[in-house]
Amino acid sequence: MPRSEGERRSGLRTIRRVAPWLWPRGQGWIRRRVVLALVMLVAAKLVAVGTPVLYKGAVDALAQEGVPMLALGAIGLTVAYGGARLLNVAFQQLRDAVFAPVGQRALRQIALETFSHIHRLSLAYHLGRKTGGLSRIIERGVKGVDFLLRFLLFSIVPMILELGFVAVILAVVFDWRYLAIVAVTIALYVWFTFRVTEWRVRLRHEMNRQDTDANQKAIDSLLNYETVKYFGAEGREVARYDSAMEGYERAAVRTASSLAFLNTGQTFLITAGLIGVMILAASGVEAGVLTVGDFVMVNAYMLQITVPLGLLGTVYREIRQSLVDMGQMFDLLEEMPAVSERWDAQPLQVKGAGIEFRDVHFSYEAPREILRGITLAVPPGGSLAIVGASGSGKSTIGRLLFRFYDVTQGAVLIDGQDIRDVTLTSLRAAIGIVPQDTVLFNDTIGYNIAYGREDATRAEIEAVARAARIHDFIQTLPAGYDTMVGERGLKLSGGEKQRVGIARTLLKDPPILLFDEATSALDSGTESGIRRALAEAGRGRSTITIAHRLSTIADADEIVVLDHGRIVERGTHEALLARAGHYAELWNRQQAEAA
């Protein structure tokens, strides 16, 4: 099935995206290396097409019996033939060595740009994507660029040059019949290869889809290892993964079978062309028109072009696949963040860190509103607690404060500045959070705490660890602060992870603190100490606490109660209890459960 015009445009667009990395502005050393590599490429091909001529001369010289001078000439030509082969290899290796820094720099820059762009994408994008599938897109895209650079420049272009040089020699030294046979052979070979490869590309797409599906299932299962253990679902997970791998197996078998068909057809066409040319050459030798050296030279040229043609199917298929993989990666690069900075955004100027939500409405997906007319304020250095049932919109307020999403209506302000008018970096630098479920990097405890401020000293790290009541525990570990926490912190308990998260936020030392169920994973004894630490950390800072346990927020300056996205009650702990409304009902229920 021929490629559509849209696919061709997509392929050309992808190649144009790569070109600037090979010819970057202001980096003369890269451009010089590209030019030098191209010179080496042409030189290698000129030597390659000249080598059979030397071979022919040596054979013709050896065929003249009883003439010592010609025998000496044969030795010299043989030496020259060997030297030409060495020179051809030398030019190719020099070309690869000269171009290697260019290719690796391009790969590094592409990978860096993609990685950086992914981090700029909004939270909504990441919540809707599977990490395994996303990582595969990046991995295949970078590999695709690598393949395109190596094979398009150093396989396709050299092959075209070599075929052109051979065609000229056949037309000039021999006659049009040789050129016609070679041209027809190459045309049929290319046609057959492209048609079969188009079919194989579709099979390869299906194989990749099955591979991605299996990879996503494996990563999802391993990331939820603990849950699998809780439910004794190892067998279920293995069966689920095996089902995905079964689909991949079928697709891989079809792909391998199609490769066998392609190789068989290619061999038949090349062999037919070789036999046709050799019959012509043999007839010429018998007629005395050609020499034995001519016969050998024609054979050498046919065998010489067989090698690059033999790779054509693989190269074409891989280039097609590379363009698809790169296209997916470049589509990712063209994904626009749902939340972006204004062109004239200024750094947030934090004075007292007062926070205001002014008639805020928000919905993740219309028409269902999560927040409806939320108006609240945290004075500089004040504390606000937000309570409510699950799904009432409590955590959404925290996400809007970080500007992971933009409000549908209304405004969020810090010290009177609309957060849509300030840079995201300065906004998020001013806010520290301890989320309900702290996720840690697969690194040391010290690294995870220091993530709050990368230039922190060990003394500062230990100080915040003490404040978070985690230092004594760390000291009991054989490696101390150098203890690895495992994937997503699985080697630590929920409470230990939470305390590391608290220490990390304390180290960041922001003017605004957001605690989203920060003590939910702690036992009652530890919670009491952590509450004192958090109260101390929040002194002089503006603090928003999202909580389920009302006992943790009784000291807040103001408490707001959310219900279905609206504020239904607000006031101090004592005032809300006296009102005997939603808050009082929830408080009494929790006190009864605790008793």
XYZ file of C-alpha atoms in Angstrom:
595
model
C 0.000 0.000 0.000
C 1.648 3.284 -1.083
C 2.299 6.017 1.388
C -0.216 8.821 1.563
C 0.653 12.422 0.797
C 0.087 13.210 4.464
C 2.648 10.599 5.517
C 5.200 12.026 3.092
C 4.667 15.529 4.430
C 4.956 14.192 7.965
C 8.245 12.471 7.109
C 9.647 15.608 5.491
C 8.523 17.670 8.469
C 10.311 15.285 10.820
C 13.530 15.449 8.788
C 13.328 19.241 8.809
C 13.020 19.129 12.600
C 16.298 17.188 12.843
C 18.250 19.322 10.348
C 18.873 22.313 12.666
C 20.685 20.056 15.127
C 23.070 18.975 12.349
C 23.686 22.509 11.102
C 23.223 24.682 14.213
C 23.739 28.408 14.171
C 26.727 29.746 16.043
C 28.438 26.352 16.361
C 31.066 26.402 13.652
C 32.855 23.307 14.917
C 29.762 21.204 14.225
C 29.347 22.610 10.724
C 33.027 21.997 9.938
C 32.721 18.407 11.066
C 29.600 17.876 8.945
C 31.379 19.213 5.843
C 34.494 17.136 6.545
C 32.380 14.009 7.059
C 30.659 14.584 3.702
C 34.040 15.023 1.995
C 35.196 11.738 3.526
C 31.974 10.097 2.344
C 32.476 11.150 -1.290
C 36.175 10.226 -1.175
C 35.363 6.760 0.157
C 32.888 6.135 -2.664
C 35.298 7.350 -5.349
C 37.922 4.957 -4.038
C 35.316 2.167 -3.807
C 34.272 2.436 -7.473
C 37.906 2.705 -8.552
C 38.954 -0.479 -6.758
C 37.439 -2.930 -9.330
C 39.342 -1.086 -12.105
C 42.619 -1.932 -10.347
C 41.395 -5.497 -9.913
C 40.668 -5.702 -13.657
C 44.152 -4.390 -14.486
C 45.804 -6.983 -12.256
C 43.796 -9.834 -13.805
C 44.526 -8.660 -17.374
C 48.209 -8.357 -16.556
C 48.354 -11.866 -15.098
C 46.516 -13.263 -18.135
C 49.384 -12.196 -20.462
C 51.722 -15.217 -20.035
C 55.492 -14.998 -20.616
C 55.735 -11.232 -20.339
C 57.745 -10.432 -17.158
C 57.091 -6.688 -17.272
C 53.355 -7.310 -17.264
C 53.782 -9.721 -14.384
C 55.554 -6.998 -12.440
C 52.712 -4.693 -13.383
C 50.243 -7.206 -11.984
C 52.049 -7.197 -8.650
C 51.969 -3.426 -8.529
C 48.281 -3.347 -9.437
C 47.540 -5.989 -6.823
C 49.302 -3.885 -4.200
C 47.368 -0.833 -5.418
C 44.127 -2.838 -5.227
C 44.842 -3.768 -1.617
C 45.820 -0.186 -0.829
C 42.579 1.108 -2.344
C 40.513 -1.238 -0.191
C 42.393 -0.080 2.909
C 41.962 3.547 1.875
C 38.224 3.023 1.397
C 37.895 1.588 4.899
C 40.085 4.367 6.307
C 37.894 7.069 4.755
C 34.761 5.385 6.153
C 36.205 5.115 9.661
C 37.467 8.701 9.565
C 34.021 9.799 8.417
C 32.390 8.001 11.343
C 34.924 9.401 13.813
C 34.521 12.955 12.510
C 30.719 12.780 12.585
C 30.362 10.963 15.931
C 30.529 14.157 18.078
C 27.945 15.798 15.810
C 25.510 12.908 16.106
C 25.952 12.487 19.845
C 25.550 16.213 20.481
C 22.348 16.200 18.411
C 20.998 13.215 20.367
C 21.871 14.881 23.659
C 20.164 18.142 22.684
C 17.051 16.378 21.384
C 16.765 14.224 24.514
C 17.328 17.275 26.721
C 14.731 19.350 24.890
C 12.184 16.530 25.088
C 12.827 15.881 28.783
C 12.645 19.592 29.564
C 9.444 20.003 27.553
C 7.751 17.116 29.350
C 8.423 18.811 32.664
C 6.874 22.008 31.292
C 3.645 20.234 30.396
C 0.729 20.714 32.731
C -0.368 18.322 35.442
C -3.499 17.512 33.446
C -1.372 16.053 30.647
C 0.620 13.795 32.965
C -2.455 12.585 34.817
C -3.903 11.460 31.493
C -0.811 9.603 30.268
C 0.793 6.342 31.317
C 4.417 6.754 32.346
C 5.472 3.529 30.611
C 3.993 4.603 27.269
C 5.486 8.075 27.573
C 8.957 6.730 28.343
C 8.750 4.403 25.346
C 7.837 7.293 23.031
C 10.906 9.212 24.204
C 13.168 6.168 24.033
C 12.060 5.230 20.527
C 12.175 8.828 19.349
C 15.796 9.336 20.420
C 16.776 5.963 18.944
C 14.974 6.956 15.755
C 17.024 10.135 15.483
C 20.199 8.114 16.038
C 19.227 5.654 13.313
C 18.235 8.385 10.887
C 21.527 10.204 11.353
C 23.604 7.071 10.882
C 21.751 5.353 8.047
C 20.273 8.208 6.055
C 23.605 10.014 5.870
C 25.925 7.016 5.764
C 23.879 4.331 4.013
C 21.293 5.880 1.702
C 23.392 8.798 0.439
C 26.539 6.640 -0.094
C 24.445 3.994 -1.864
C 23.005 6.574 -4.254
C 26.488 7.935 -4.965
C 27.898 4.460 -5.551
C 25.062 3.424 -7.856
C 25.525 6.641 -9.825
C 29.275 6.115 -10.222
C 28.798 2.463 -11.251
C 26.125 3.438 -13.795
C 28.494 5.960 -15.404
C 31.310 3.387 -15.607
C 29.046 0.710 -17.112
C 27.712 3.153 -19.707
C 31.155 4.511 -20.679
C 33.392 1.427 -20.456
C 30.875 -1.150 -21.688
C 27.556 -0.411 -23.454
C 23.951 0.445 -22.795
C 22.846 -3.196 -22.399
C 24.813 -3.564 -19.170
C 23.394 -0.328 -17.861
C 19.875 -1.392 -18.876
C 20.100 -4.731 -17.032
C 21.497 -3.069 -13.915
C 18.898 -0.289 -14.075
C 15.979 -2.731 -14.489
C 17.347 -4.935 -11.695
C 17.685 -1.996 -9.325
C 14.253 -0.624 -10.261
C 12.549 -3.979 -9.651
C 14.560 -4.483 -6.478
C 13.611 -1.067 -5.097
C 9.949 -1.493 -6.090
C 9.710 -4.932 -4.504
C 11.571 -3.818 -1.391
C 9.424 -0.747 -0.854
C 6.129 -2.585 -1.421
C 6.984 -5.424 0.928
C 8.481 -3.036 3.461
C 5.274 -0.978 3.528
C 3.475 -4.163 4.492
C 6.151 -4.959 7.063
C 5.913 -1.457 8.549
C 2.255 -2.083 9.363
C 3.215 -5.360 11.002
C 5.964 -3.560 12.899
C 3.502 -0.924 14.105
C 1.283 -3.646 15.510
C 4.303 -5.282 17.156
C 5.293 -1.943 18.717
C 1.751 -1.394 19.936
C 1.739 -4.787 21.597
C 5.203 -4.107 23.041
C 4.064 -0.775 24.501
C 0.970 -2.409 25.975
C 3.040 -5.149 27.619
C 5.539 -2.598 28.910
C 2.791 -0.439 30.412
C 1.251 -3.440 32.151
C 4.641 -4.487 33.548
C 5.483 -1.008 34.855
C 2.001 -0.505 36.282
C 2.191 -3.840 38.077
C 5.684 -3.237 39.474
C 4.838 0.278 40.651
C 1.877 -1.194 42.518
C 3.903 -4.090 43.881
C 2.635 -3.603 47.425
C -1.012 -3.610 46.352
C -0.432 -6.802 44.370
C 0.947 -8.420 47.522
C -1.972 -7.236 49.642
C -4.476 -8.934 47.373
C -2.364 -12.000 46.586
C -2.752 -11.126 42.919
C 0.656 -12.281 41.661
C -0.928 -14.950 39.474
C -3.446 -12.488 38.080
C -0.694 -9.998 37.225
C 1.438 -12.695 35.585
C -1.554 -13.833 33.514
C -2.303 -10.238 32.533
C 1.305 -9.699 31.453
C 1.386 -13.050 29.636
C -1.743 -12.094 27.701
C -0.039 -8.899 26.550
C 3.152 -10.787 25.658
C 1.100 -13.335 23.707
C -0.121 -10.547 21.448
C 3.455 -9.316 21.062
C 4.603 -12.864 20.242
C 2.061 -13.233 17.423
C 3.001 -9.857 15.966
C 6.730 -10.652 16.226
C 6.277 -13.998 14.415
C 4.408 -12.297 11.568
C 7.160 -9.688 11.355
C 9.892 -12.351 11.213
C 8.023 -14.317 8.512
C 7.637 -11.203 6.393
C 11.386 -10.591 6.675
C 12.088 -14.074 5.289
C 9.809 -13.339 2.319
C 11.536 -10.011 1.714
C 15.026 -11.522 1.820
C 14.061 -14.334 -0.572
C 12.605 -11.942 -3.145
C 15.581 -9.597 -2.933
C 18.049 -12.452 -3.419
C 16.142 -13.705 -6.476
C 16.145 -10.288 -8.175
C 19.815 -9.570 -7.473
C 20.851 -13.032 -8.640
C 18.840 -12.671 -11.861
C 20.479 -9.330 -12.615
C 23.940 -10.680 -11.806
C 23.454 -13.681 -14.100
C 22.215 -11.447 -16.933
C 25.210 -9.104 -16.733
C 27.679 -11.985 -16.398
C 26.215 -13.717 -19.474
C 26.751 -10.514 -21.469
C 30.303 -10.180 -20.171
C 31.117 -13.846 -20.844
C 29.806 -13.477 -24.414
C 32.021 -10.428 -24.869
C 35.101 -12.320 -23.671
C 34.358 -15.234 -26.021
C 33.940 -12.794 -28.898
C 37.249 -11.130 -28.052
C 35.560 -7.791 -27.383
C 36.194 -7.896 -23.642
C 39.076 -9.184 -21.573
C 38.957 -11.529 -18.619
C 39.670 -8.465 -16.491
C 36.503 -6.837 -17.841
C 34.538 -9.938 -16.878
C 35.979 -9.815 -13.373
C 35.351 -6.052 -13.082
C 31.684 -6.386 -14.054
C 31.277 -9.161 -11.516
C 33.005 -7.037 -8.863
C 30.696 -4.088 -9.526
C 27.586 -6.264 -9.316
C 28.731 -7.790 -6.052
C 29.699 -4.344 -4.787
C 26.241 -2.865 -5.307
C 24.627 -5.998 -3.866
C 25.780 -5.072 -0.354
C 24.079 -1.654 -0.086
C 21.029 -2.926 -1.971
C 20.804 -5.845 0.428
C 20.498 -3.362 3.272
C 17.943 -1.232 1.445
C 14.914 -3.035 2.842
C 16.197 -2.881 6.385
C 17.311 0.720 6.043
C 14.062 1.824 4.397
C 11.941 0.028 6.967
C 13.955 1.386 9.872
C 13.955 4.895 8.436
C 10.175 4.675 8.032
C 9.878 3.384 11.575
C 12.328 6.011 12.802
C 10.266 8.738 11.158
C 7.138 7.371 12.858
C 8.889 7.176 16.242
C 10.432 10.612 15.798
C 7.093 11.969 14.654
C 5.498 10.770 17.899
C 8.289 12.418 19.876
C 8.016 15.664 17.920
C 4.230 15.568 18.357
C 5.003 15.413 22.062
C 7.268 18.445 21.679
C 4.417 20.290 19.976
C 2.039 19.503 22.844
C 1.218 22.845 24.404
C 0.960 23.184 28.192
C -2.569 23.860 29.404
C -1.006 26.378 31.793
C 1.666 28.714 30.463
C 3.315 31.963 31.434
C 2.405 35.271 29.893
C 5.138 36.743 27.728
C 5.461 39.669 30.136
C 5.214 37.619 33.350
C 7.187 39.058 36.257
C 8.677 37.252 39.270
C 6.336 37.047 42.241
C 7.144 39.751 44.782
C 6.487 38.166 48.162
C 5.972 40.653 50.971
C 3.689 39.220 53.613
C 2.549 36.172 51.585
C -1.140 36.992 51.895
C -3.352 34.633 49.871
C -6.749 35.364 48.373
C -9.194 33.252 46.361
C -11.632 35.685 44.795
C -14.932 34.172 43.556
C -13.111 31.139 42.125
C -14.951 28.701 39.893
C -13.208 25.660 38.458
C -14.012 22.487 36.560
C -11.683 19.778 35.274
C -14.165 18.969 32.560
C -17.211 21.038 31.714
C -19.974 21.185 32.717
C -19.240 19.609 36.142
C -17.929 22.329 38.442
C -15.584 21.274 41.235
C -15.372 24.700 42.895
C -18.247 27.179 42.873
C -17.698 30.756 43.917
C -14.914 30.121 46.424
C -13.844 33.290 48.212
C -11.355 33.048 51.040
C -8.295 34.847 52.327
C -5.223 34.007 54.370
C -3.665 37.138 55.880
C 0.148 37.405 55.939
C 1.406 34.885 58.472
C -2.093 33.545 59.071
C -3.396 30.006 58.984
C -6.409 28.611 57.171
C -7.778 25.090 57.414
C -10.013 23.493 54.800
C -12.196 20.516 55.664
C -14.948 18.654 53.913
C -16.015 15.305 52.552
C -14.042 13.495 49.859
C -14.685 15.077 46.480
C -15.674 18.426 47.944
C -12.743 20.184 46.206
C -10.233 20.520 49.060
C -7.138 19.305 47.175
C -8.195 21.213 44.059
C -7.636 24.456 45.975
C -4.015 23.418 46.520
C -3.561 22.618 42.832
C -4.966 25.998 41.851
C -2.623 27.733 44.292
C 0.352 26.052 42.605
C -1.264 26.960 39.269
C -1.264 23.404 38.007
C -4.589 24.489 36.523
C -6.055 27.889 35.731
C -9.314 28.929 37.306
C -12.379 28.884 35.088
C -13.602 32.121 36.632
C -12.310 34.450 39.315
C -8.713 34.871 40.454
C -6.085 33.571 42.870
C -3.832 36.267 44.308
C -0.703 36.354 46.463
C 0.068 39.723 48.011
C -2.419 41.236 45.574
C -0.693 39.754 42.501
C -2.750 37.546 40.206
C -0.742 34.329 39.947
C -1.479 34.234 36.195
C 0.672 37.356 35.846
C 3.803 35.974 37.540
C 6.387 33.412 36.480
C 5.655 29.818 37.392
C 9.148 29.321 38.807
C 8.834 32.200 41.264
C 5.295 31.178 42.215
C 6.181 27.580 43.003
C 9.386 28.610 44.761
C 7.239 30.551 47.231
C 5.074 27.568 48.186
C 6.006 24.408 50.040
C 3.764 21.364 50.208
C 3.539 18.145 52.146
C 1.039 16.071 50.153
C -1.153 13.289 51.410
C 1.053 10.662 49.767
C 4.713 11.649 49.625
C 6.500 10.115 46.635
C 10.268 9.760 46.933
C 12.995 9.356 44.341
C 14.812 6.027 44.169
C 17.855 7.532 45.868
C 19.145 8.112 49.384
C 17.194 9.591 52.272
C 19.653 12.481 52.319
C 19.093 13.174 48.624
C 15.317 13.169 49.058
C 15.438 15.627 51.957
C 17.976 17.823 50.145
C 15.614 17.962 47.152
C 13.962 20.819 49.005
C 17.125 22.888 48.513
C 19.990 21.352 46.579
C 22.710 23.541 48.143
C 21.777 22.575 51.708
C 24.545 21.428 54.041
C 24.435 18.158 55.960
C 23.876 20.117 59.175
C 20.810 21.825 57.669
C 19.475 18.486 56.428
C 19.862 16.950 59.866
C 18.221 19.973 61.503
C 15.023 19.666 59.461
C 15.085 15.885 59.928
C 15.057 16.466 63.684
C 12.181 18.913 63.318
C 10.248 16.291 61.343
C 11.017 13.617 63.979
C 12.867 11.413 61.450
C 16.517 11.987 62.442
C 16.603 9.381 65.216
C 15.148 6.745 62.899
C 17.688 7.563 60.180
C 20.524 7.191 62.673
C 19.442 3.606 63.384
C 19.926 2.637 59.730
C 23.317 1.092 58.800
C 23.912 3.647 56.039
C 22.205 6.545 57.828
C 21.340 9.379 55.487
C 22.921 7.401 52.618
C 20.263 4.677 52.863
C 18.468 4.012 49.569
C 14.694 4.368 49.875
C 13.765 2.142 46.918
C 11.372 2.729 44.027
C 8.920 5.470 45.082
C 10.185 5.054 48.655
C 8.795 1.531 49.081
C 11.519 0.602 51.598
C 10.063 3.112 54.064
C 6.760 2.950 55.880
C 4.022 5.433 55.061
C 4.783 7.457 58.171
C 8.522 7.465 57.483
C 7.958 8.663 53.926
C 5.652 11.386 55.180
C 8.225 12.610 57.675
C 10.883 12.719 54.951
C 8.431 14.794 52.901
C 7.881 17.158 55.827
C 11.643 17.539 56.304
C 12.046 18.243 52.591
C 9.471 21.029 52.723
C 10.942 22.517 55.894
C 14.314 22.644 54.150
C 12.779 24.560 51.239
C 11.763 27.199 53.796
C 9.018 28.875 51.693
C 6.866 31.817 52.833
C 3.702 29.803 52.118
C 3.038 26.292 53.396
C 0.385 23.884 52.151
C -0.300 20.731 54.138
C -2.556 18.341 52.248
C -3.446 15.661 54.820
C 0.211 15.902 55.902
C -0.214 13.804 59.049
C -2.694 11.278 57.692
C -0.119 8.467 57.522
C 1.275 9.017 61.035
C 0.435 7.208 64.240
C -1.103 9.261 67.029
C 2.144 9.489 69.020
C 4.181 10.700 66.075
C 1.342 12.945 64.918
C 1.441 14.927 68.144
C 5.149 15.683 67.719
C 4.760 16.467 64.025
C 1.878 18.839 64.734
C 4.132 20.811 67.047
C 6.876 20.802 64.408
C 4.455 21.970 61.728
C 3.082 24.670 63.997
C 6.632 25.867 64.623
C 7.441 25.716 60.910
C 4.292 27.661 60.071
C 5.044 30.480 62.479
C 5.462 33.675 60.492
C 4.294 31.959 57.303
C 0.958 31.852 55.550
C -0.372 28.324 55.984
C -3.179 26.370 54.361
C -3.960 22.998 55.901
C -6.229 20.527 54.152
C -7.301 17.950 56.688
C -9.643 15.118 57.420
C -8.789 14.782 61.108
C -10.302 17.874 62.644
C -8.117 17.562 65.737
C -5.121 18.577 63.604
C -6.582 21.956 62.608
C -8.353 23.132 65.744
C -5.791 25.907 66.262
C -6.199 27.426 62.779
C -7.066 31.121 62.571
C -9.981 30.247 60.312
C -11.594 27.012 59.205
C -13.708 26.722 56.067
C -16.009 23.785 55.420
C -16.527 22.713 51.810
C -19.496 20.787 50.522
C -19.908 20.018 46.822
C -17.501 22.776 45.864
C -19.062 25.517 47.989
C -18.092 27.032 51.310
C -20.956 26.170 53.626
C -19.371 27.231 56.923
C -16.425 29.294 58.082
C -15.040 30.476 61.387
C -12.827 29.390 64.261
C -12.993 25.944 65.800
C -14.987 27.196 68.779
C -17.370 29.245 66.663
C -18.089 26.344 64.331
C -18.768 23.989 67.223
C -21.153 26.525 68.706
C -22.989 26.770 65.390
C -23.807 23.038 65.530
C -23.648 22.632 61.754
C -21.617 20.463 59.358
C -18.361 21.003 61.220
C -19.816 20.202 64.630
C -21.438 17.053 63.281
C -18.140 15.880 61.773
C -16.255 16.748 64.967
C -18.642 14.808 67.184
C -18.500 11.798 64.879
C -14.688 11.726 64.928
C -14.566 12.146 68.689
C -16.954 9.229 69.077
C -14.840 7.065 66.776
C -11.682 7.980 68.702
C -13.321 7.018 71.966
